[in-house]
Coordinates of N, CA and C in Angstrom, one line a residue:
M1 N 0.8 -1.1 0.1 CA 0.2 0.1 -0.3 C 0.9 1.6 0.1
S2 N 0.6 2.1 -1.0 CA 1.4 3.4 -1.1 C 1.0 4.2 0.2
L3 N 1.8 5.3 0.4 CA 1.5 6.3 1.4 C 0.4 6.9 1.2
Q4 N 0.1 7.5 -0.1 CA -1.0 8.0 -0.8 C -2.4 7.4 -0.2
T5 N -2.0 6.0 -0.7 CA -3.4 5.5 -0.8 C -3.6 5.3 1.1
W6 N -2.4 5.1 1.8 CA -2.8 4.9 3.3 C -3.4 6.1 3.7
L7 N -2.8 7.4 3.4 CA -3.3 8.6 3.8 C -5.1 8.9 3.2
Q8 N -4.8 8.3 1.9 CA -6.6 8.4 1.6 C -7.7 7.7 2.6
A9 N -7.1 6.7 2.9 CA -7.9 5.8 3.5 C -8.2 6.2 5.1
R10 N -7.6 7.6 5.2 CA -7.9 8.1 6.7 C -8.1 9.9 6.6
P11 N -9.2 9.9 6.0 CA -9.8 11.1 5.7 C -10.1 11.8 7.3
A12 N -10.2 11.2 8.3 CA -10.5 11.9 9.4 C -9.0 12.5 9.9
L13 N -7.8 11.8 9.5 CA -6.5 12.3 9.9 C -6.3 13.5 8.9
L14 N -6.7 13.2 7.4 CA -6.7 14.6 6.6 C -7.6 15.7 7.1
E15 N -8.8 15.2 7.7 CA -9.4 16.6 8.0 C -8.7 17.3 9.0
R16 N -8.1 16.8 10.0 CA -7.4 17.3 11.3 C -6.5 18.3 10.5
V17 N -5.9 17.9 9.7 CA -4.4 18.5 9.3 C -5.2 19.6 8.4
Y18 N -6.2 19.3 7.7 CA -6.6 20.8 6.7 C -7.4 21.5 7.8
D19 N -8.2 21.2 9.0 CA -8.7 22.2 10.1 C -7.4 22.9 10.6
L20 N -6.1 22.5 11.0 CA -5.1 23.0 11.6 C -4.4 23.9 10.3
T21 N -4.5 23.6 9.1 CA -4.0 24.5 8.2 C -4.8 25.9 8.0
H22 N -6.2 25.5 7.9 CA -7.2 26.5 7.9 C -7.0 27.4 9.1
R23 N -6.9 27.0 10.0 CA -6.4 27.9 11.6 C -5.6 28.7 11.4
F24 N -4.4 28.2 10.6 CA -3.0 29.0 10.5 C -3.4 29.8 9.7
F25 N -4.0 29.8 8.4 CA -3.8 30.6 7.5 C -4.8 31.9 8.0
N26 N -5.8 31.7 8.6 CA -6.7 32.5 9.3 C -5.7 33.6 10.2
W27 N -5.3 32.7 11.2 CA -4.5 33.3 11.9 C -3.3 34.3 11.3
A28 N -2.4 34.2 10.1 CA -1.6 34.3 9.4 C -2.1 35.4 8.4
D29 N -3.6 35.5 8.6 CA -4.2 36.6 7.2 C -3.5 37.9 7.3
P30 N -3.3 38.8 8.5 CA -2.9 39.7 8.6 C -1.4 40.0 8.1
L31 N -0.9 39.0 8.4 CA 1.0 39.2 8.0 C 0.7 39.1 6.5
I32 N -0.2 37.9 5.9 CA 0.0 37.8 4.4 C -0.5 39.0 3.7
A33 N -1.4 39.6 4.4 CA -2.2 40.6 3.7 C -1.1 41.9 3.5
R34 N -0.2 41.8 4.7 CA 0.7 43.0 4.6 C 1.9 42.6 3.5
I35 N 2.2 41.6 3.3 CA 3.0 40.8 2.4 C 2.7 40.8 1.1
G36 N 1.4 40.8 0.7 CA 0.6 41.1 -0.3 C -0.1 39.8 -0.8
Y37 N -1.5 39.5 -1.2 CA -1.7 38.5 -1.3 C -1.3 37.6 -2.8
E38 N -0.6 38.5 -3.8 CA -0.1 38.1 -5.1 C 1.2 37.7 -4.8
R39 N 1.9 38.3 -4.0 CA 3.4 37.7 -3.7 C 3.3 36.4 -3.1
A40 N 2.1 36.5 -2.0 CA 2.1 34.9 -1.0 C 1.5 34.1 -2.1
D41 N 0.7 34.1 -2.7 CA 0.2 33.1 -3.7 C 1.3 32.8 -4.8
R42 N 2.3 33.6 -5.1 CA 3.6 32.8 -5.9 C 4.4 32.3 -4.8
W43 N 4.6 32.5 -3.7 CA 5.6 31.9 -3.1 C 4.6 30.7 -2.4
L44 N 3.3 30.5 -2.3 CA 2.7 29.2 -1.7 C 2.5 28.4 -2.7
R45 N 2.1 28.7 -3.8 CA 1.9 27.5 -5.0 C 2.9 26.5 -5.2
P46 N 4.6 26.8 -5.2 CA 5.4 25.7 -5.4 C 5.0 24.5 -4.5
F47 N 4.5 24.9 -2.9 CA 4.4 23.6 -2.1 C 3.1 23.6 -2.1
E48 N 2.2 24.2 -2.2 CA 0.8 23.5 -2.5 C 0.4 22.7 -3.3
K49 N 0.7 23.0 -4.7 CA 0.6 22.3 -5.6 C 1.0 20.8 -5.8
P50 N 2.4 20.8 -5.8 CA 3.0 19.0 -5.5 C 2.6 18.6 -4.1
A51 N 2.1 19.5 -3.0 CA 1.4 18.6 -1.7 C 0.4 18.0 -2.1
K52 N -0.6 18.8 -2.7 CA -2.3 18.6 -3.3 C -2.0 17.7 -4.4
E53 N -1.3 17.7 -5.0 CA -1.1 16.9 -6.6 C -1.2 15.3 -5.8
W54 N -0.3 15.3 -5.0 CA 0.5 14.0 -4.4 C -0.9 13.2 -3.5
S55 N -1.2 14.2 -2.6 CA -2.1 13.8 -1.8 C -3.5 13.4 -2.0
F56 N -3.7 14.5 -3.0 CA -5.3 14.3 -3.3 C -5.5 14.2 -5.1
D57 N -4.5 14.2 -5.6 CA -4.6 14.2 -7.0 C -5.1 15.5 -7.6
C58 N -5.1 16.5 -6.9 CA -5.5 18.2 -7.1 C -5.0 18.3 -8.4
R59 N -5.9 19.3 -8.9 CA -6.0 19.6 -10.3 C -6.0 21.3 -10.1
M60 N -5.8 21.9 -8.5 CA -5.5 23.2 -8.5 C -6.4 24.1 -9.2
C61 N -7.8 23.6 -8.8 CA -8.7 24.8 -9.2 C -8.9 26.2 -9.2
G62 N -8.3 26.0 -7.6 CA -8.5 27.5 -7.0 C -9.3 27.6 -5.9
Q63 N -10.3 26.7 -5.8 CA -11.4 26.9 -5.0 C -11.7 25.6 -4.5
C64 N -10.8 25.1 -3.8 CA -10.6 23.7 -3.1 C -11.9 23.7 -2.0
I65 N -12.6 22.3 -1.9 CA -13.5 21.9 -1.5 C -13.5 20.9 -1.1
L66 N -12.0 20.1 -0.6 CA -11.8 18.8 -0.1 C -12.4 18.7 1.3
H67 N -12.5 19.5 2.1 CA -13.1 19.3 3.5 C -14.8 19.1 3.7
S68 N -15.2 19.8 2.0 CA -16.8 19.0 1.7 C -16.8 18.1 1.2
T69 N -15.9 17.3 0.7 CA -16.1 16.2 0.1 C -15.4 15.3 0.3
G70 N -15.4 14.7 1.4 CA -14.8 13.6 2.2 C -13.4 13.8 1.9
M71 N -12.4 15.1 1.7 CA -10.8 14.9 1.2 C -10.7 14.2 0.1
T72 N -11.8 14.1 -0.7 CA -11.7 13.7 -2.3 C -11.5 15.0 -3.1
C73 N -10.9 14.9 -4.0 CA -11.1 16.0 -5.2 C -11.9 15.8 -6.1
P74 N -13.2 16.8 -6.4 CA -14.3 16.5 -7.1 C -13.9 16.5 -8.4
M75 N -12.7 17.4 -8.6 CA -12.4 17.8 -10.1 C -11.5 16.7 -10.9
T76 N -11.4 15.4 -10.2 CA -10.8 14.0 -10.4 C -11.9 13.7 -11.2
C77 N -13.0 13.9 -11.1 CA -14.4 13.3 -11.7 C -13.9 13.4 -13.5
P78 N -13.8 12.4 -14.1 CA -13.9 12.6 -15.4 C -14.7 14.1 -16.4
K79 N -16.1 14.2 -15.6 CA -17.1 15.1 -15.9 C -16.6 16.7 -15.2
N80 N -16.0 16.6 -14.3 CA -16.0 17.5 -13.4 C -17.1 18.0 -13.1
L81 N -17.5 16.9 -12.4 CA -19.0 17.2 -11.5 C -18.8 17.8 -10.0
R82 N -19.3 18.8 -9.7 CA -19.0 19.6 -8.6 C -19.7 19.1 -7.3
N83 N -21.1 18.6 -7.7 CA -21.9 18.5 -6.8 C -23.1 17.0 -6.6
G84 N -22.0 16.0 -6.5 CA -22.4 14.5 -6.8 C -22.2 13.9 -8.1
P85 N -22.7 12.8 -7.9 CA -22.1 11.6 -9.1 C -23.2 12.1 -10.2
C86 N -22.9 11.5 -11.4 CA -23.9 11.9 -12.8 C -24.9 10.6 -12.3
G87 N -25.7 10.2 -13.3 CA -26.5 9.3 -13.4 C -25.9 7.6 -13.7
G88 N -24.6 8.0 -14.2 CA -23.7 6.5 -14.6 C -23.1 5.9 -14.0
V89 N -23.1 6.2 -12.6 CA -22.5 5.3 -11.9 C -22.7 3.7 -11.8
R90 N -21.8 3.0 -12.0 CA -22.0 1.4 -12.3 C -22.4 1.0 -10.8
A91 N -23.1 -0.1 -11.0 CA -23.5 -0.9 -9.5 C -22.5 -1.1 -8.7
N92 N -21.5 -1.4 -9.2 CA -20.0 -1.8 -8.6 C -19.4 -0.6 -8.0
G93 N -19.8 0.8 -8.4 CA -19.4 1.8 -7.4 C -18.3 2.5 -8.6
H94 N -18.2 2.2 -9.8 CA -17.4 2.5 -10.6 C -17.9 3.7 -11.3
C95 N -16.9 4.3 -12.2 CA -17.6 5.2 -13.2 C -17.8 4.6 -14.8
E96 N -18.8 5.6 -14.9 CA -19.2 5.1 -16.7 C -18.3 5.7 -17.6
V97 N -17.4 6.7 -17.3 CA -16.5 7.1 -18.0 C -15.2 6.3 -18.4
K98 N -14.9 6.1 -16.9 CA -13.2 5.2 -16.8 C -13.9 3.9 -15.9
P99 N -14.4 3.0 -16.8 CA -14.8 1.9 -15.6 C -13.7 1.3 -15.0
E100 N -12.6 1.3 -14.9 CA -11.4 0.8 -14.2 C -11.5 1.9 -13.4
M101 N -12.0 2.9 -12.9 CA -11.8 3.9 -11.6 C -13.0 4.0 -11.1
R102 N -13.2 4.1 -9.6 CA -14.0 3.8 -8.6 C -14.9 5.3 -8.4
C103 N -15.7 5.8 -8.6 CA -16.5 7.2 -8.7 C -16.3 7.7 -7.9
V104 N -15.5 9.2 -8.3 CA -15.1 9.8 -7.3 C -16.1 10.2 -6.3
W105 N -17.6 10.4 -6.4 CA -18.2 10.8 -5.5 C -18.7 9.6 -4.9
V106 N -18.7 8.5 -5.2 CA -18.9 7.2 -4.1 C -17.7 7.2 -3.1
Q107 N -16.4 7.4 -3.6 CA -15.5 7.4 -2.6 C -15.6 9.0 -1.5
A108 N -16.1 10.1 -2.3 CA -16.2 11.1 -1.3 C -17.4 10.9 -0.2
F109 N -18.3 10.5 -0.7 CA -19.2 9.9 0.4 C -19.0 9.1 1.4
E110 N -18.4 8.1 1.0 CA -17.8 7.2 1.9 C -16.7 7.7 2.9
R111 N -15.9 8.6 2.4 CA -15.0 9.3 3.1 C -15.4 10.2 4.1
S112 N -16.6 11.0 3.7 CA -17.2 12.0 4.8 C -17.9 11.0 5.8
Q113 N -18.3 10.2 5.8 CA -18.8 9.5 6.8 C -17.8 9.1 8.1
K114 N -16.9 9.4 7.6 CA -15.6 9.1 8.6 C -14.7 10.5 9.5
M115 N -15.5 11.6 8.8 CA -15.1 13.0 9.3 C -16.1 13.6 10.2
P116 N -15.3 13.7 11.5 CA -16.4 14.3 12.4 C -16.4 15.8 12.7
L117 N -15.4 16.5 11.9 CA -15.9 17.7 11.7 C -16.5 18.3 10.5
Y118 N -16.3 17.9 9.3 CA -16.5 18.6 8.2 C -17.5 17.6 7.5
G119 N -17.5 16.3 7.6 CA -18.4 15.4 7.1 C -19.7 15.9 6.6
H120 N -20.5 16.7 7.5 CA -22.0 16.7 7.0 C -22.0 17.7 5.9
E121 N -20.5 18.4 5.6 CA -20.5 19.5 4.6 C -21.0 18.6 3.2
M122 N -20.6 17.6 3.0 CA -21.2 16.5 2.0 C -22.3 17.0 1.3
L123 N -23.4 17.5 2.0 CA -24.7 17.6 1.8 C -24.7 19.1 1.2
W124 N -23.8 19.8 1.2 CA -23.8 21.5 0.7 C -23.6 21.5 -0.6
I125 N -24.6 22.2 -1.4 CA -24.3 22.7 -2.6 C -23.5 23.4 -3.0
Q126 N -22.6 23.0 -3.9 CA -21.1 24.0 -4.0 C -21.2 25.0 -5.3
P127 N -20.6 25.9 -5.2 CA -20.7 26.9 -6.2 C -20.2 26.2 -7.7
P128 N -20.7 26.4 -8.8 CA -19.7 26.2 -10.2 C -18.6 26.6 -9.8
V129 N -17.5 26.1 -10.5 CA -15.9 26.3 -10.7 C -15.8 27.4 -11.5
N130 N -15.1 28.5 -11.1 CA -14.6 29.7 -11.9 C -13.3 29.5 -12.1
H131 N -13.2 28.9 -13.7 CA -12.0 28.6 -14.2 C -11.0 29.7 -13.8
C132 N -11.7 31.1 -13.8 CA -10.1 32.0 -14.0 C -9.3 32.2 -12.8
L133 N -9.5 31.2 -11.7 CA -9.1 30.9 -10.4 C -8.0 29.6 -10.9
K134 N -8.0 28.8 -11.7 CA -7.2 27.8 -12.0 C -5.9 28.1 -12.0
G135 N -5.4 27.0 -10.9 CA -3.9 27.4 -10.7 C -3.3 28.1 -9.7
D136 N -4.1 28.9 -9.2 CA -4.2 29.9 -8.0 C -4.0 29.0 -6.7
S137 N -3.3 29.5 -5.7 CA -3.4 28.9 -4.3 C -4.9 29.2 -3.8
A138 N -5.5 27.9 -3.5 CA -6.9 27.7 -2.9 C -6.9 28.7 -1.3
W139 N -5.7 28.7 -1.0 CA -5.9 29.3 0.6 C -5.6 30.8 0.6
I140 N -4.8 31.3 -0.5 CA -4.7 32.6 -0.8 C -6.4 33.3 -1.4
N141 N -6.8 32.5 -2.1 CA -8.1 32.8 -2.6 C -9.3 32.6 -1.5
M142 N -9.1 31.6 -0.3 CA -10.1 31.6 0.6 C -9.8 33.0 1.3
L143 N -8.8 33.4 1.3 CA -8.5 34.5 2.2 C -9.1 35.9 1.7
T144 N -8.7 35.8 0.5 CA -9.3 37.1 0.0 C -10.8 37.1 -0.8
G145 N -11.4 35.8 -0.5 CA -12.6 35.9 -0.8 C -13.0 35.4 -2.4
A146 N -12.1 35.4 -3.0 CA -11.9 35.0 -4.4 C -12.8 33.9 -4.8
D147 N -12.6 32.8 -3.8 CA -13.2 31.3 -4.0 C -14.6 31.5 -3.9
V148 N -15.1 32.7 -3.5 CA -16.7 32.7 -3.5 C -17.3 34.0 -4.2
E149 N -16.3 34.6 -4.7 CA -16.9 35.8 -5.7 C -17.2 34.8 -7.1
Y150 N -18.3 35.8 -7.8 CA -18.9 35.1 -8.8 C -18.5 36.1 -10.1
P151 N -18.0 35.3 -11.0 CA -18.0 36.3 -12.6 C -19.2 37.1 -12.9
E152 N -19.2 38.0 -13.6 CA -20.2 38.8 -13.6 C -21.2 38.0 -14.6
G153 N -22.6 37.8 -14.3 CA -23.5 37.4 -15.2 C -24.2 36.3 -14.1
W154 N -23.0 35.6 -13.5 CA -23.6 34.3 -12.5 C -24.7 34.8 -11.6
R155 N -25.5 34.2 -11.1 CA -26.6 34.3 -10.0 C -25.9 33.9 -8.6
A156 N -25.8 35.0 -8.1 CA -25.1 35.0 -6.7 C -26.0 33.9 -5.8
I157 N -25.9 32.8 -5.3 CA -26.3 32.2 -4.5 C -25.3 31.6 -3.3
P158 N -25.8 30.9 -2.2 CA -25.0 30.5 -1.4 C -24.0 29.9 -1.8
S159 N -22.9 29.6 -1.3 CA -21.9 28.7 -1.6 C -22.3 27.2 -1.3
Q160 N -22.4 27.4 -0.1 CA -22.8 25.9 0.7 C -23.9 26.1 1.3
V161 N -24.8 25.1 1.1 CA -26.3 25.2 1.1 C -26.6 23.9 2.3
D162 N -27.0 24.0 3.2 CA -27.3 22.6 4.1 C -28.6 21.8 3.1
L163 N -28.8 21.0 2.6 CA -29.6 20.6 1.9 C -31.5 20.5 2.7
K164 N -30.9 20.0 4.3 CA -31.9 19.6 5.0 C -32.8 20.9 5.3
Q165 N -32.5 22.1 5.0 CA -33.2 23.0 5.3 C -33.6 24.1 4.0
A166 N -34.4 24.9 4.1 CA -35.1 25.8 3.0 C -33.6 26.5 2.6
I167 N -33.4 27.4 1.4 CA -32.6 27.7 0.7 C -32.3 29.2 0.4
P168 N -32.2 29.7 1.3 CA -32.5 31.4 1.3 C -31.4 32.0 0.4
V169 N -31.6 33.3 -0.1 CA -30.4 33.5 -1.1 C -29.9 34.7 0.1
L170 N -28.5 34.5 0.3 CA -27.9 35.4 1.0 C -26.5 35.5 0.8
P171 N -25.9 36.9 1.0 CA -24.4 36.8 0.7 C -23.6 35.6 1.4
V172 N -22.5 35.6 0.5 CA -21.7 34.4 1.0 C -20.5 34.8 1.6
S173 N -20.2 34.1 2.7 CA -19.4 34.1 3.6 C -18.0 33.9 2.8
S174 N -17.0 34.9 3.4 CA -15.7 34.8 2.6 C -14.5 34.2 3.0
N175 N -14.9 33.2 4.2 CA -14.3 32.0 4.9 C -14.1 30.8 4.4
G176 N -15.0 30.6 3.2 CA -14.9 29.0 2.8 C -15.9 28.5 3.2
H177 N -16.5 28.8 4.5 CA -16.9 27.8 5.2 C -18.4 28.2 5.4
G178 N -18.7 29.5 5.0 CA -20.2 29.6 5.2 C -20.9 29.8 6.6
S179 N -21.8 29.5 6.8 CA -22.8 29.4 8.0 C -23.5 28.1 8.1
S180 N -24.0 27.7 8.8 CA -25.1 26.6 8.8 C -26.2 27.4 8.8
L181 N -26.9 27.5 7.8 CA -28.1 27.9 7.7 C -29.2 27.5 8.0

């Protein structure tokens, strides 16, 4: 078993690392703002990109929602589906496009069930991917709020909505977590 496979089989551990990293970036935000977000992005990307590619097969969409998808990158779905599986998931849980591959969303659901902090976020509706952010640091985009800003013409809806409750149309929080509506 590879280290990557071992890590991915332990989403609760990855969730703790994510939570600590999230807390660190929020704590460091005033310093990062003084350095400049663009400069910090350039410094951070060479570390963030290989670490997330190795750990999660990350595609650097710039709007990371790993904590909301069982520490499984939804951008690895061949159809780039951001809010759950397509109708073609095979009976054995494999992908209709790549039959040798387990469905990303089956894995995400299974892993989210093992996550005590953010596992419930699996039921939240995520915004469409803003491809203008591709390649940027998701951490810097979270600090600046770019990960929840919508290009002109998009209808602004909450980035994360709990499906168990009514869906009000409210401004989105810039911390990447929103609030439990």
